[in-house]
Backbone as a printed PyTorch tensor [residue, N CA C, xyz], in Angstrom:
tensor([[[  0.8590,  -1.2680,  -0.0900],
         [  0.0810,  -0.1270,   0.2000],
         [  1.0910,   1.1240,  -0.0760]],

        [[  0.4050,   2.3860,  -0.5060],
         [  1.3140,   3.3650,  -0.8720],
         [  0.5230,   4.5770,  -0.0510]],

        [[  1.4220,   5.4980,   0.5120],
         [  0.7390,   6.7010,   1.0280],
         [  0.2260,   7.5400,   0.3300]],

        [[  0.6020,   7.5150,  -1.1180],
         [ -0.0170,   8.4870,  -1.9860],
         [ -1.5910,   8.3150,  -2.0490]],

        [[ -2.0100,   7.1150,  -1.8380],
         [ -3.3460,   6.9470,  -2.0410],
         [ -3.9950,   7.5790,  -0.7640]],

        [[ -3.2450,   7.7300,   0.2990],
         [ -4.0900,   8.3270,   1.5890],
         [ -3.9220,   9.9540,   1.5420]],

        [[ -2.7830,  10.2740,   0.9340],
         [ -2.2590,  11.8200,   0.7400],
         [ -3.7380,  12.6470,   0.3480]],

        [[ -4.2370,  12.3450,  -0.7550],
         [ -5.1680,  12.9080,  -1.1710],
         [ -6.3450,  13.3130,   0.1210]],

        [[ -6.6980,  12.0560,   0.4370],
         [ -7.9010,  11.7750,   1.4200],
         [ -7.5430,  12.6700,   2.6290]],

        [[ -6.4320,  12.2470,   3.0610],
         [ -6.1340,  13.1280,   4.3850],
         [ -6.0310,  14.8870,   4.3190]],

        [[ -5.3680,  15.0570,   3.0440],
         [ -5.3730,  16.5620,   3.0890],
         [ -6.5430,  17.3420,   2.6570]],

        [[ -7.1560,  16.5330,   1.4920],
         [ -8.5440,  17.3020,   1.1180],
         [ -9.6460,  17.3570,   2.3160]],

        [[ -9.7260,  16.3800,   3.0960],
         [-10.8040,  16.5850,   4.3900],
         [-10.3200,  17.3360,   5.0130]],

        [[ -9.1000,  17.6200,   5.5990],
         [ -8.8100,  18.3900,   6.5370],
         [ -8.1780,  19.4740,   6.4650]],

        [[ -7.6740,  19.7650,   5.1990],
         [ -6.9950,  21.0990,   4.8200],
         [ -7.7340,  21.9960,   3.9550]],

        [[ -8.4180,  21.4080,   3.2950],
         [ -9.2730,  22.2710,   2.0650],
         [-10.7930,  22.4480,   2.6300]],

        [[-11.2920,  22.0130,   3.5560],
         [-12.7110,  22.1460,   3.8190],
         [-13.2350,  23.2820,   4.3320]],

        [[-12.2790,  24.4030,   4.6990],
         [-12.8460,  25.8330,   4.9670],
         [-12.2250,  26.7850,   4.0950]],

        [[-13.0170,  27.5580,   3.5340],
         [-12.8070,  28.6000,   2.3660],
         [-11.8160,  29.6560,   3.4410]],

        [[-11.0140,  30.3480,   2.6850],
         [-10.1830,  31.3630,   3.3710],
         [-11.1930,  32.4720,   3.8350]],

        [[-10.7970,  33.0500,   5.0010],
         [-11.6450,  34.2490,   5.8510],
         [-11.0670,  35.3200,   4.9310]],

        [[-11.9300,  36.1230,   4.5720],
         [-11.6580,  37.4670,   3.9320],
         [-12.4750,  38.5360,   4.4230]],

        [[-11.6450,  39.5840,   4.6970],
         [-12.3760,  40.8930,   5.3330],
         [-13.4710,  41.3030,   4.1480]],

        [[-14.2200,  42.0720,   4.6270],
         [-15.3210,  42.7180,   3.7490],
         [-14.5110,  43.5960,   2.5950]],

        [[-13.5080,  44.3440,   3.2020],
         [-12.8640,  44.9770,   2.2380],
         [-11.5840,  44.0840,   1.2590]],

        [[-11.6780,  42.9920,   1.3020],
         [-10.7720,  42.1000,   0.5780],
         [ -9.4270,  41.7160,   1.3390]],

        [[ -9.3670,  42.4690,   2.5090],
         [ -8.0140,  42.1130,   3.1850],
         [ -7.9450,  40.8390,   3.8350]],

        [[ -6.7820,  40.0740,   3.5380],
         [ -6.5180,  38.6980,   4.1990],
         [ -5.4750,  38.6210,   5.0290]],

        [[ -5.2010,  39.9500,   5.6140],
         [ -4.3110,  39.8380,   6.7170],
         [ -3.1700,  40.7450,   6.4250]],

        [[ -1.9950,  40.7440,   7.4260],
         [ -0.8120,  41.6130,   6.9180],
         [ -1.0640,  42.4490,   8.0070]],

        [[  0.0720,  43.4970,   7.8980],
         [ -0.2310,  44.6290,   8.5980],
         [ -0.2380,  44.3370,  10.2150]],

        [[ -1.2920,  44.8050,  10.8270],
         [ -1.4820,  44.8410,  12.3020],
         [ -2.2960,  43.7790,  12.4720]],

        [[ -2.4770,  42.6590,  11.3980],
         [ -3.4420,  41.4530,  11.7350],
         [ -2.5080,  40.6390,  13.0230]],

        [[ -3.4690,  39.8390,  13.6210],
         [ -3.0870,  39.0290,  14.6910],
         [ -2.7340,  37.5500,  13.9500]],

        [[ -1.7370,  36.7600,  14.6020],
         [ -1.6880,  35.4310,  14.2510],
         [ -2.9740,  34.8730,  13.8320]],

        [[ -3.9370,  34.9120,  14.7130],
         [ -5.1280,  33.9610,  14.2870],
         [ -5.9050,  34.7140,  13.1460]],

        [[ -5.6820,  35.9900,  13.2720],
         [ -6.6540,  36.3230,  11.8620],
         [ -5.7360,  35.8580,  10.4830]],

        [[ -4.3830,  35.9120,  10.5210],
         [ -3.5310,  35.5010,   9.3220],
         [ -3.9160,  34.0850,   9.2250]],

        [[ -3.9310,  33.2190,  10.3660],
         [ -4.2410,  31.8260,  10.0600],
         [ -5.5410,  31.4680,   9.5580]],

        [[ -6.7220,  32.2550,   9.7600],
         [ -7.9240,  32.1270,   9.3980],
         [ -8.0070,  32.6150,   7.8650]],

        [[ -7.0280,  33.5240,   7.4600],
         [ -7.0070,  33.8480,   6.3020],
         [ -6.3750,  33.0480,   5.2750]],

        [[ -5.4690,  32.1490,   5.9320],
         [ -4.5130,  31.3340,   4.8370],
         [ -5.6280,  30.3370,   4.2850]],

        [[ -5.1610,  30.0700,   3.0980],
         [ -5.9050,  28.9370,   2.1450],
         [ -4.8150,  27.8790,   1.7930]],

        [[ -4.6620,  26.8430,   2.4130],
         [ -3.4600,  25.9270,   2.2540],
         [ -3.6430,  25.0110,   0.7010]],

        [[ -4.8100,  25.3300,   0.0030],
         [ -5.0040,  24.7430,  -1.2370],
         [ -3.6800,  24.9520,  -2.0100]],

        [[ -3.0450,  26.1540,  -2.1270],
         [ -1.9800,  26.2350,  -3.2260],
         [ -0.8450,  25.2820,  -2.6390]],

        [[ -0.4870,  25.4930,  -1.3260],
         [  0.5460,  24.8050,  -0.8280],
         [  0.3740,  23.2040,  -0.6500]],

        [[ -0.9210,  22.8760,  -0.4430],
         [ -1.2790,  21.1630,  -0.8040],
         [ -0.7420,  20.7900,  -2.1010]],

        [[ -1.3920,  21.5920,  -3.0540],
         [ -0.9460,  21.2520,  -4.5660],
         [  0.3160,  21.2900,  -4.7270]],

        [[  1.1930,  22.3020,  -4.3460],
         [  2.5920,  22.2760,  -4.4870],
         [  3.3810,  21.3680,  -3.9280]],

        [[  2.7770,  20.8840,  -2.7460],
         [  3.4770,  19.4710,  -1.7100],
         [  3.2190,  18.4650,  -2.8760]],

        [[  1.6910,  18.3020,  -3.2640],
         [  1.4930,  17.0320,  -3.7270],
         [  2.0670,  16.8980,  -5.1750]],

        [[  2.5540,  18.0920,  -6.0110],
         [  3.0940,  18.0000,  -7.2710],
         [  4.5520,  17.5540,  -6.8840]],

        [[  5.0810,  18.4290,  -5.9910],
         [  6.5820,  18.1310,  -5.7450],
         [  6.7070,  16.4690,  -5.3890]],

        [[  5.9760,  15.9360,  -4.2910],
         [  6.0010,  14.8400,  -3.9590],
         [  5.9150,  13.6850,  -5.0450]],

        [[  4.9880,  13.9290,  -6.0370],
         [  4.6020,  12.9240,  -6.9130],
         [  5.6700,  12.8560,  -8.0790]],

        [[  6.6410,  13.9410,  -8.2930],
         [  7.8490,  14.0550,  -8.9670],
         [  9.0000,  13.9060,  -8.3230]],

        [[  8.8660,  13.2570,  -7.1880],
         [ 10.3430,  13.1590,  -6.3380],
         [ 11.2350,  14.3570,  -5.8470]],

        [[ 10.4500,  15.3670,  -5.9340],
         [ 11.1370,  16.4910,  -5.3210],
         [ 10.5950,  16.7660,  -3.6590]],

        [[ 11.2660,  15.8550,  -3.0210],
         [ 10.8630,  15.8110,  -1.5420],
         [ 11.1420,  16.8860,  -0.6650]],

        [[ 12.4090,  17.7320,  -1.1920],
         [ 12.4300,  18.8670,  -0.3650],
         [ 11.5710,  19.9600,  -0.4710]],

        [[ 10.9080,  19.9470,  -1.8450],
         [  9.9500,  21.1850,  -2.0490],
         [  8.4250,  20.5010,  -1.4600]],

        [[  8.1170,  19.2960,  -1.4050],
         [  7.1360,  18.9600,  -0.8040],
         [  7.0840,  19.3620,   0.7250]],

        [[  8.3730,  19.1050,   1.2100],
         [  8.2770,  19.4030,   2.6190],
         [  8.3070,  20.8420,   3.0800]],

        [[  8.8830,  21.8180,   1.9360],
         [  8.7850,  23.0820,   2.2870],
         [  7.1980,  23.4770,   2.2050]],

        [[  6.3160,  22.9340,   1.4220],
         [  4.9120,  23.3320,   1.2600],
         [  4.2300,  22.5490,   2.0820]],

        [[  4.5800,  21.4790,   2.6930],
         [  3.8730,  20.9770,   4.0720],
         [  4.1530,  21.7230,   5.2820]],

        [[  5.4410,  22.0710,   5.2420],
         [  5.8570,  22.9210,   6.5900],
         [  5.0820,  24.3520,   6.5920]],

        [[  4.7830,  25.0810,   5.4380],
         [  3.9650,  26.1940,   5.4890],
         [  2.7270,  25.8160,   5.8820]],

        [[  2.1840,  24.6150,   5.5970],
         [  0.7240,  24.2210,   5.9160],
         [  0.7210,  23.9540,   7.5400]],

        [[  1.6370,  23.4270,   8.1590],
         [  1.9470,  23.2080,   9.4740],
         [  2.3250,  24.3830,  10.0830]],

        [[  2.7110,  25.3290,   9.7910],
         [  2.9480,  26.7030,  10.4980],
         [  1.7270,  27.4110,  10.8080]],

        [[  0.7830,  27.0650,   9.5390],
         [ -0.7150,  27.7580,   9.6330],
         [ -1.7260,  27.0880,  10.5130]],

        [[ -1.4720,  25.7170,  10.4580],
         [ -2.6230,  25.0200,  11.2320],
         [ -1.6790,  23.8270,  11.7920]],

        [[ -1.0250,  24.3000,  13.1170],
         [  0.0610,  23.0670,  13.6340],
         [ -0.6620,  21.8320,  14.2440]],

        [[ -1.9210,  21.9470,  14.6500],
         [ -2.7380,  20.8310,  15.1220],
         [ -3.0810,  19.7440,  13.9720]],

        [[ -2.9460,  20.1670,  13.0330],
         [ -3.4940,  19.2640,  11.9170],
         [ -2.7350,  17.9120,  11.8110]],

        [[ -3.2770,  16.7240,  12.0150],
         [ -2.5550,  15.5100,  12.0530],
         [ -2.0400,  15.0890,  10.5150]],

        [[ -2.6560,  15.2540,   9.7340],
         [ -2.3190,  15.0520,   8.1510],
         [ -1.3190,  15.8960,   7.7680]],

        [[ -1.5800,  17.2670,   7.9410],
         [ -0.3200,  18.1750,   7.3560],
         [  0.7950,  17.6570,   8.0830]],

        [[  0.8670,  17.2340,   9.5020],
         [  2.0950,  16.9280,  10.0620],
         [  2.8880,  15.7310,   9.5060]],

        [[  1.7950,  14.8510,   9.3960],
         [  2.0940,  13.3210,   8.6740],
         [  2.9460,  13.8350,   7.4940]],

        [[  2.3250,  14.3840,   6.4200],
         [  2.6220,  14.6500,   5.1490],
         [  4.1390,  15.4070,   5.3780]],

        [[  4.2320,  16.1240,   6.1290],
         [  5.7590,  16.8260,   6.2430],
         [  6.6780,  15.8140,   6.7330]],

        [[  6.2870,  15.0420,   7.6620],
         [  7.1220,  13.8550,   8.0830],
         [  7.5230,  12.9130,   6.7860]],

        [[  6.6760,  12.3750,   6.2090],
         [  6.5540,  11.5700,   5.0160],
         [  7.5040,  12.1710,   4.3160]],

        [[  7.4830,  13.5690,   3.7700],
         [  8.3520,  14.3380,   2.6500],
         [  9.8480,  14.3510,   3.3880]],

        [[ 10.0470,  14.5560,   4.8290],
         [ 11.3940,  14.4130,   5.4810],
         [ 12.0050,  12.9200,   5.0630]],

        [[ 10.9850,  12.0540,   5.5970],
         [ 11.4290,  10.6880,   5.7390],
         [ 11.8160,  10.4100,   4.0680]],

        [[ 11.1200,  10.5730,   3.1600],
         [ 11.6810,  10.2680,   1.7410],
         [ 12.9350,  10.8850,   1.3260]],

        [[ 13.2200,  11.9500,   2.0740],
         [ 14.7980,  12.5180,   1.8550],
         [ 15.6350,  11.7960,   2.4180]],

        [[ 15.2270,  10.8340,   3.2950],
         [ 16.3300,  10.0950,   4.3830],
         [ 16.7120,  10.8550,   5.6480]],

        [[ 15.5500,  11.6460,   5.7720],
         [ 16.1000,  12.5790,   7.2710],
         [ 15.1960,  12.1380,   8.1480]],

        [[ 15.5320,  10.9320,   8.7240],
         [ 14.7490,  10.0710,   9.7030],
         [ 14.4860,  10.9660,  11.0150]],

        [[ 15.6160,  11.7160,  11.4610],
         [ 15.7580,  12.3500,  12.5590],
         [ 14.5260,  13.6140,  12.6780]],

        [[ 14.7940,  14.1770,  11.4810],
         [ 13.8020,  15.4320,  11.6720],
         [ 12.1670,  15.0470,  11.1420]],

        [[ 12.1110,  13.9830,  10.7390],
         [ 10.7300,  13.3030,  10.4850],
         [ 10.0720,  12.9170,  11.7880]],

        [[ 10.7590,  12.4830,  12.5610],
         [ 10.1700,  12.1030,  13.9560],
         [  9.3760,  12.9820,  14.4310]],

        [[  9.4570,  14.3000,  14.7580],
         [  8.9860,  15.1860,  15.3360],
         [  7.2270,  15.4780,  14.7910]],

        [[  7.2260,  15.4160,  13.0820],
         [  5.9420,  15.7450,  12.7480],
         [  5.2690,  14.5570,  12.7810]],

        [[  5.9780,  13.3030,  12.7630],
         [  5.1810,  11.9780,  13.1170],
         [  4.4170,  11.9740,  14.3820]],

        [[  5.2570,  12.5680,  15.3740],
         [  4.9870,  12.4300,  16.8810],
         [  3.7630,  13.4970,  17.0100]],

        [[  3.8770,  14.6010,  16.1760],
         [  2.8630,  15.3670,  16.4090],
         [  1.2610,  14.7890,  15.7900]],

        [[  1.6240,  14.4950,  14.4810],
         [  0.4610,  13.7450,  13.8520],
         [ -0.3410,  13.0350,  15.0740]],

        [[  0.2970,  12.0190,  15.6470],
         [ -0.0630,  10.9650,  16.5190],
         [ -0.8210,  11.8130,  17.7810]],

        [[ -0.1570,  12.6870,  18.1380],
         [ -0.7730,  13.5920,  19.5190],
         [ -2.2990,  13.8730,  18.9730]],

        [[ -2.4610,  14.3690,  17.8620],
         [ -3.7970,  14.9710,  17.4480],
         [ -4.7270,  13.6600,  16.6460]],

        [[ -4.1320,  12.5580,  16.5150],
         [ -4.8120,  11.2580,  15.8800],
         [ -3.9820,  10.3200,  16.0350]],

        [[ -4.1910,   9.5720,  17.3330],
         [ -3.5550,   8.5050,  18.0870],
         [ -3.6450,   7.3510,  17.0370]],

        [[ -4.7180,   7.0800,  16.3400],
         [ -5.0330,   6.0230,  15.6120],
         [ -4.4700,   6.0630,  14.0730]],

        [[ -3.8680,   7.4030,  13.8520],
         [ -3.3550,   7.4100,  12.4830],
         [ -2.1470,   6.2140,  12.1570]],

        [[ -2.5180,   5.1120,  11.3930],
         [ -1.6220,   3.8700,  11.3020],
         [ -0.4320,   4.6000,  10.6300]],

        [[ -0.5340,   5.1860,   9.5360],
         [  0.7170,   5.7120,   8.5860],
         [  1.9100,   6.1750,   9.4500]],

        [[  1.4290,   7.2860,  10.1870],
         [  2.2020,   8.1420,  11.1220],
         [  2.6450,   7.0430,  12.1300]],

        [[  2.0990,   6.1960,  12.7980],
         [  2.5800,   5.4000,  13.7450],
         [  3.5240,   4.3720,  12.9750]],

        [[  3.1760,   3.7620,  11.8670],
         [  4.2040,   2.8130,  11.0430],
         [  5.4820,   3.7520,  10.8560]],

        [[  5.4510,   4.9260,  10.3530],
         [  6.5510,   5.6700,   9.6640],
         [  7.3840,   6.0750,  10.7410]],

        [[  6.7000,   6.5970,  12.2000],
         [  7.6600,   6.6490,  13.0970],
         [  8.1910,   5.4700,  13.6650]],

        [[  7.5870,   4.5390,  13.9270],
         [  8.4430,   3.1900,  14.0480],
         [  9.5280,   2.8630,  13.2360]],

        [[  9.4110,   3.0230,  12.1990],
         [ 10.4540,   2.8080,  11.1170],
         [ 11.5910,   3.7910,  11.3330]],

        [[ 11.1700,   5.2230,  11.4400],
         [ 12.2220,   5.9920,  11.6250],
         [ 12.7140,   5.7800,  12.9820]],

        [[ 12.2160,   5.6380,  13.8180],
         [ 12.9310,   5.2710,  15.1190],
         [ 13.7940,   4.1040,  15.1040]],

        [[ 13.5380,   3.0780,  14.4960],
         [ 14.3640,   2.0010,  14.3330],
         [ 15.4580,   2.1960,  13.6000]],

        [[ 15.2700,   3.1410,  12.6100],
         [ 16.5700,   3.3560,  11.5210],
         [ 17.4480,   4.0830,  12.3610]],

        [[ 16.8620,   4.9360,  13.3190],
         [ 17.9280,   5.8790,  14.3320],
         [ 18.5520,   4.9900,  15.3040]],

        [[ 18.1440,   3.6680,  15.4440],
         [ 18.6100,   3.0280,  16.4470],
         [ 17.9280,   3.3090,  17.9250]],

        [[ 16.7840,   3.6640,  17.7560],
         [ 16.0090,   3.8650,  18.8960],
         [ 14.8660,   2.5270,  18.9990]],

        [[ 15.3970,   1.3800,  19.3620],
         [ 14.6600,   0.3350,  19.1440],
         [ 13.6550,   0.3660,  20.2220]],

        [[ 13.6660,   0.7300,  21.5960],
         [ 12.6190,   0.9680,  22.6760],
         [ 11.4400,   1.7620,  22.0340]],

        [[ 11.7540,   2.9410,  21.4210],
         [ 10.7160,   3.8540,  20.8540],
         [  9.8950,   2.8760,  19.7580]],

        [[ 10.7370,   2.4820,  18.7180],
         [ 10.3830,   1.6220,  17.6110],
         [  9.5830,   0.5900,  18.1860]],

        [[  9.7700,   0.0980,  19.4650],
         [  8.8750,  -1.1140,  19.9990],
         [  7.5200,  -0.5760,  20.3600]],

        [[  7.7030,   0.3550,  20.6530],
         [  6.2490,   1.2710,  21.3890],
         [  5.2510,   1.4980,  20.2140]],

        [[  5.9810,   1.9320,  18.9590],
         [  4.8140,   1.8540,  17.8650],
         [  4.4420,   0.7980,  17.5070]],

        [[  5.1330,  -0.2450,  17.5270],
         [  4.9350,  -1.8060,  17.1240],
         [  3.8880,  -2.1440,  18.0730]],

        [[  4.1600,  -1.9180,  19.3250],
         [  2.8780,  -2.4820,  20.3130],
         [  1.4390,  -1.6430,  20.2310]],

        [[  1.5270,  -0.2240,  19.8270],
         [  0.5660,   0.3990,  19.5270],
         [ -0.1410,  -0.1740,  18.2480]],

        [[  0.3020,  -0.5850,  17.5170],
         [ -0.2360,  -1.1160,  16.3710],
         [ -0.6390,  -2.6030,  16.2090]],

        [[ -0.0180,  -3.2710,  17.3590],
         [ -0.5390,  -4.6620,  17.9330],
         [ -1.7570,  -4.4550,  18.6570]],

        [[ -1.8940,  -3.5340,  19.3520],
         [ -2.8770,  -3.2810,  20.3810],
         [ -4.2460,  -2.8690,  19.0850]],

        [[ -3.8180,  -1.9290,  17.9210],
         [ -4.8660,  -1.4150,  16.9520],
         [ -5.4690,  -3.2470,  16.3100]],

        [[ -4.3410,  -3.7730,  15.8540],
         [ -4.8680,  -5.2340,  15.3470],
         [ -5.7800,  -5.8270,  16.2290]],

        [[ -5.5260,  -6.0560,  17.6920],
         [ -6.0530,  -6.7610,  18.5000],
         [ -7.5810,  -6.2490,  18.5680]],

        [[ -7.9200,  -5.2130,  18.7330],
         [ -8.9250,  -4.3790,  18.6830],
         [ -9.8010,  -4.5490,  17.5460]],

        [[ -8.9360,  -4.4790,  16.2920],
         [ -9.7470,  -4.6840,  15.0940],
         [-10.1360,  -6.2930,  14.8710]],

        [[ -9.6200,  -7.2460,  15.4440],
         [ -9.6540,  -8.5450,  15.3940],
         [ -9.4680,  -9.1420,  14.0660]],

        [[ -8.7590,  -8.6760,  13.0820],
         [ -8.5030,  -8.8110,  11.7410],
         [ -9.7990,  -8.6860,  10.7090]],

        [[-11.0150,  -7.8200,  11.1240],
         [-12.0320,  -7.7930,  10.5250],
         [-12.3020,  -6.4990,   9.9080]],

        [[-11.4480,  -5.4330,  10.4920],
         [-11.8490,  -3.9230,  10.4640],
         [-11.4830,  -3.6920,   9.0040]],

        [[-11.8090,  -2.4620,   8.3790],
         [-11.2600,  -1.8760,   7.1980],
         [ -9.9220,  -1.8370,   7.1880]],

        [[ -9.0720,  -1.5670,   8.1060],
         [ -7.7980,  -1.1010,   8.1320],
         [ -6.9230,  -2.3700,   8.5450]],

        [[ -7.4470,  -3.6180,   8.4540],
         [ -6.9030,  -4.7150,   9.1800],
         [ -5.4770,  -5.0190,   8.1260]],

        [[ -5.6110,  -5.0520,   6.8790],
         [ -4.2660,  -5.1670,   6.1110],
         [ -3.2120,  -4.1470,   6.2400]],

        [[ -3.6650,  -2.9820,   6.2680],
         [ -2.7570,  -1.8560,   6.6230],
         [ -2.0410,  -1.7190,   7.9210]],

        [[ -2.7460,  -2.3990,   8.8830],
         [ -2.2790,  -2.6370,  10.4540],
         [ -0.9030,  -3.5750,  10.3300]],

        [[ -1.5560,  -4.8270,   9.6030],
         [ -0.7080,  -5.8560,   9.3870],
         [  0.4810,  -5.3150,   8.6750]],

        [[  0.5720,  -4.5850,   7.6300],
         [  1.6320,  -4.3290,   6.9370],
         [  2.2960,  -3.4850,   7.7660]],

        [[  1.9990,  -2.3150,   8.5560],
         [  2.4120,  -1.6310,   9.4380],
         [  3.5440,  -2.2690,  10.5410]],

        [[  2.5830,  -3.3440,  11.0350],
         [  3.3580,  -4.2620,  12.1720],
         [  4.7790,  -4.8220,  11.4360]],

        [[  4.5040,  -5.3870,  10.0380],
         [  5.6880,  -6.1340,   9.4280],
         [  6.7010,  -5.1780,   9.0640]],

        [[  6.3370,  -4.0440,   8.5030],
         [  7.3400,  -3.0500,   8.3510],
         [  8.3130,  -2.4040,   9.4730]],

        [[  7.5530,  -2.3340,  10.5930],
         [  8.4930,  -1.9030,  11.9260],
         [  9.0740,  -3.2090,  12.4220]],

        [[  8.8160,  -4.1610,  12.3550],
         [  9.4650,  -5.3940,  12.7130],
         [ 10.7850,  -5.6800,  12.0020]],

        [[ 10.3380,  -5.3670,  10.7530],
         [ 11.7450,  -5.3230,   9.5700],
         [ 12.7220,  -4.4470,   9.8860]],

        [[ 12.3030,  -3.3040,  10.2180],
         [ 13.0640,  -2.1430,  10.5990],
         [ 13.7660,  -2.3600,  11.8530]],

        [[ 13.1870,  -2.8690,  12.8280],
         [ 13.9840,  -3.0500,  13.9640],
         [ 14.9820,  -4.2380,  13.9600]],

        [[ 14.5620,  -5.4640,  13.0180],
         [ 15.4480,  -6.4100,  12.7300],
         [ 16.8020,  -6.1940,  12.0520]],

        [[ 16.5580,  -5.1970,  11.0860],
         [ 17.4490,  -4.3980,  10.0130],
         [ 18.6170,  -3.6630,  10.9790]],

        [[ 18.1460,  -3.0800,  11.9130],
         [ 19.1990,  -2.3930,  13.0290],
         [ 19.2150,  -0.8900,  12.4040]],

        [[ 19.9170,   0.0530,  13.0340],
         [ 20.2160,   1.3190,  12.7520],
         [ 20.7560,   1.5780,  11.3050]],

        [[ 20.0970,   2.5770,  10.7970],
         [ 20.4570,   2.8640,   9.4240],
         [ 20.7330,   1.9330,   8.2580]],

        [[ 20.6260,   0.5790,   8.8410],
         [ 20.8370,  -0.5370,   7.9310],
         [ 19.8520,  -0.5140,   6.7360]],

        [[ 18.4550,   0.1710,   6.7130],
         [ 17.4000,   0.0970,   5.8050],
         [ 17.8920,   1.1390,   4.6070]],

        [[ 18.9310,   2.0980,   4.7240],
         [ 18.8350,   3.0610,   3.8260],
         [ 17.5600,   3.7240,   3.8210]],

        [[ 17.3820,   4.4730,   2.5110],
         [ 16.2240,   5.0080,   2.2640],
         [ 14.8620,   4.3350,   2.0370]],

        [[ 13.7720,   4.5000,   2.6310],
         [ 12.4570,   3.8010,   2.5550],
         [ 11.4640,   4.6190,   2.2050]],

        [[ 11.0900,   4.1610,   0.8370],
         [  9.9610,   5.1230,   0.1530],
         [  8.6140,   5.1700,   1.0890]],

        [[  8.0410,   6.2520,   1.6650],
         [  7.0060,   6.3410,   2.0930],
         [  6.0040,   6.2720,   1.1730]],

        [[  4.7500,   5.5460,   1.5460],
         [  3.6640,   5.1900,   0.8860],
         [  2.4910,   6.0000,   0.8310]],

        [[  2.7160,   7.2000,  -0.0670],
         [  1.8990,   8.1140,  -0.2240],
         [  1.4170,   8.0300,  -1.6390]],

        [[  0.1530,   8.1300,  -1.9250],
         [ -0.3870,   8.1620,  -3.1100],
         [ -0.9040,   9.4820,  -3.2230]],

        [[ -0.6000,  10.0380,  -4.1980],
         [ -1.2770,  11.5090,  -4.4690],
         [ -2.3890,  11.4530,  -5.2490]],

        [[ -3.3830,  12.0690,  -5.0000],
         [ -4.5640,  12.2090,  -5.5580],
         [ -4.2610,  12.9850,  -7.0650]]])
């Protein structure tokens, strides 16, 4: 399974749901605007599309830059944080990918992709105990699922990938392509 299939679903639902706030005079912030007014006026559509396009063409640095802008405007959005982490991981920057994955999980603890990739990143960085925590969390989801929920195969795949990363040891994996499918 690829992240690209989830990419459009996550971002479209979470990031593009609300239209930008624009004052009656057409002002969208700046000058004396408060951070809340600027964030309310921000429309992530262009950055999302830029990130999606960059990711699809393998320009992961540009994708990370676009998703970083979205995270700066909506820091509690789990999907935006996840996509930033995935873009960093695709560049092989496991250390910097950890924080966005952790943030995504702080706001959506059942986000399978973020949990899987966080476990892989931690295993690759030699943080076996932390990777094992992510593995345990996915196994708990699997047990609750009982093998019959819609995400059963995805959970099993995440478990297998973290187990493989732990077995491979620190940095043994090299670059692992995150599985994001772009809409």
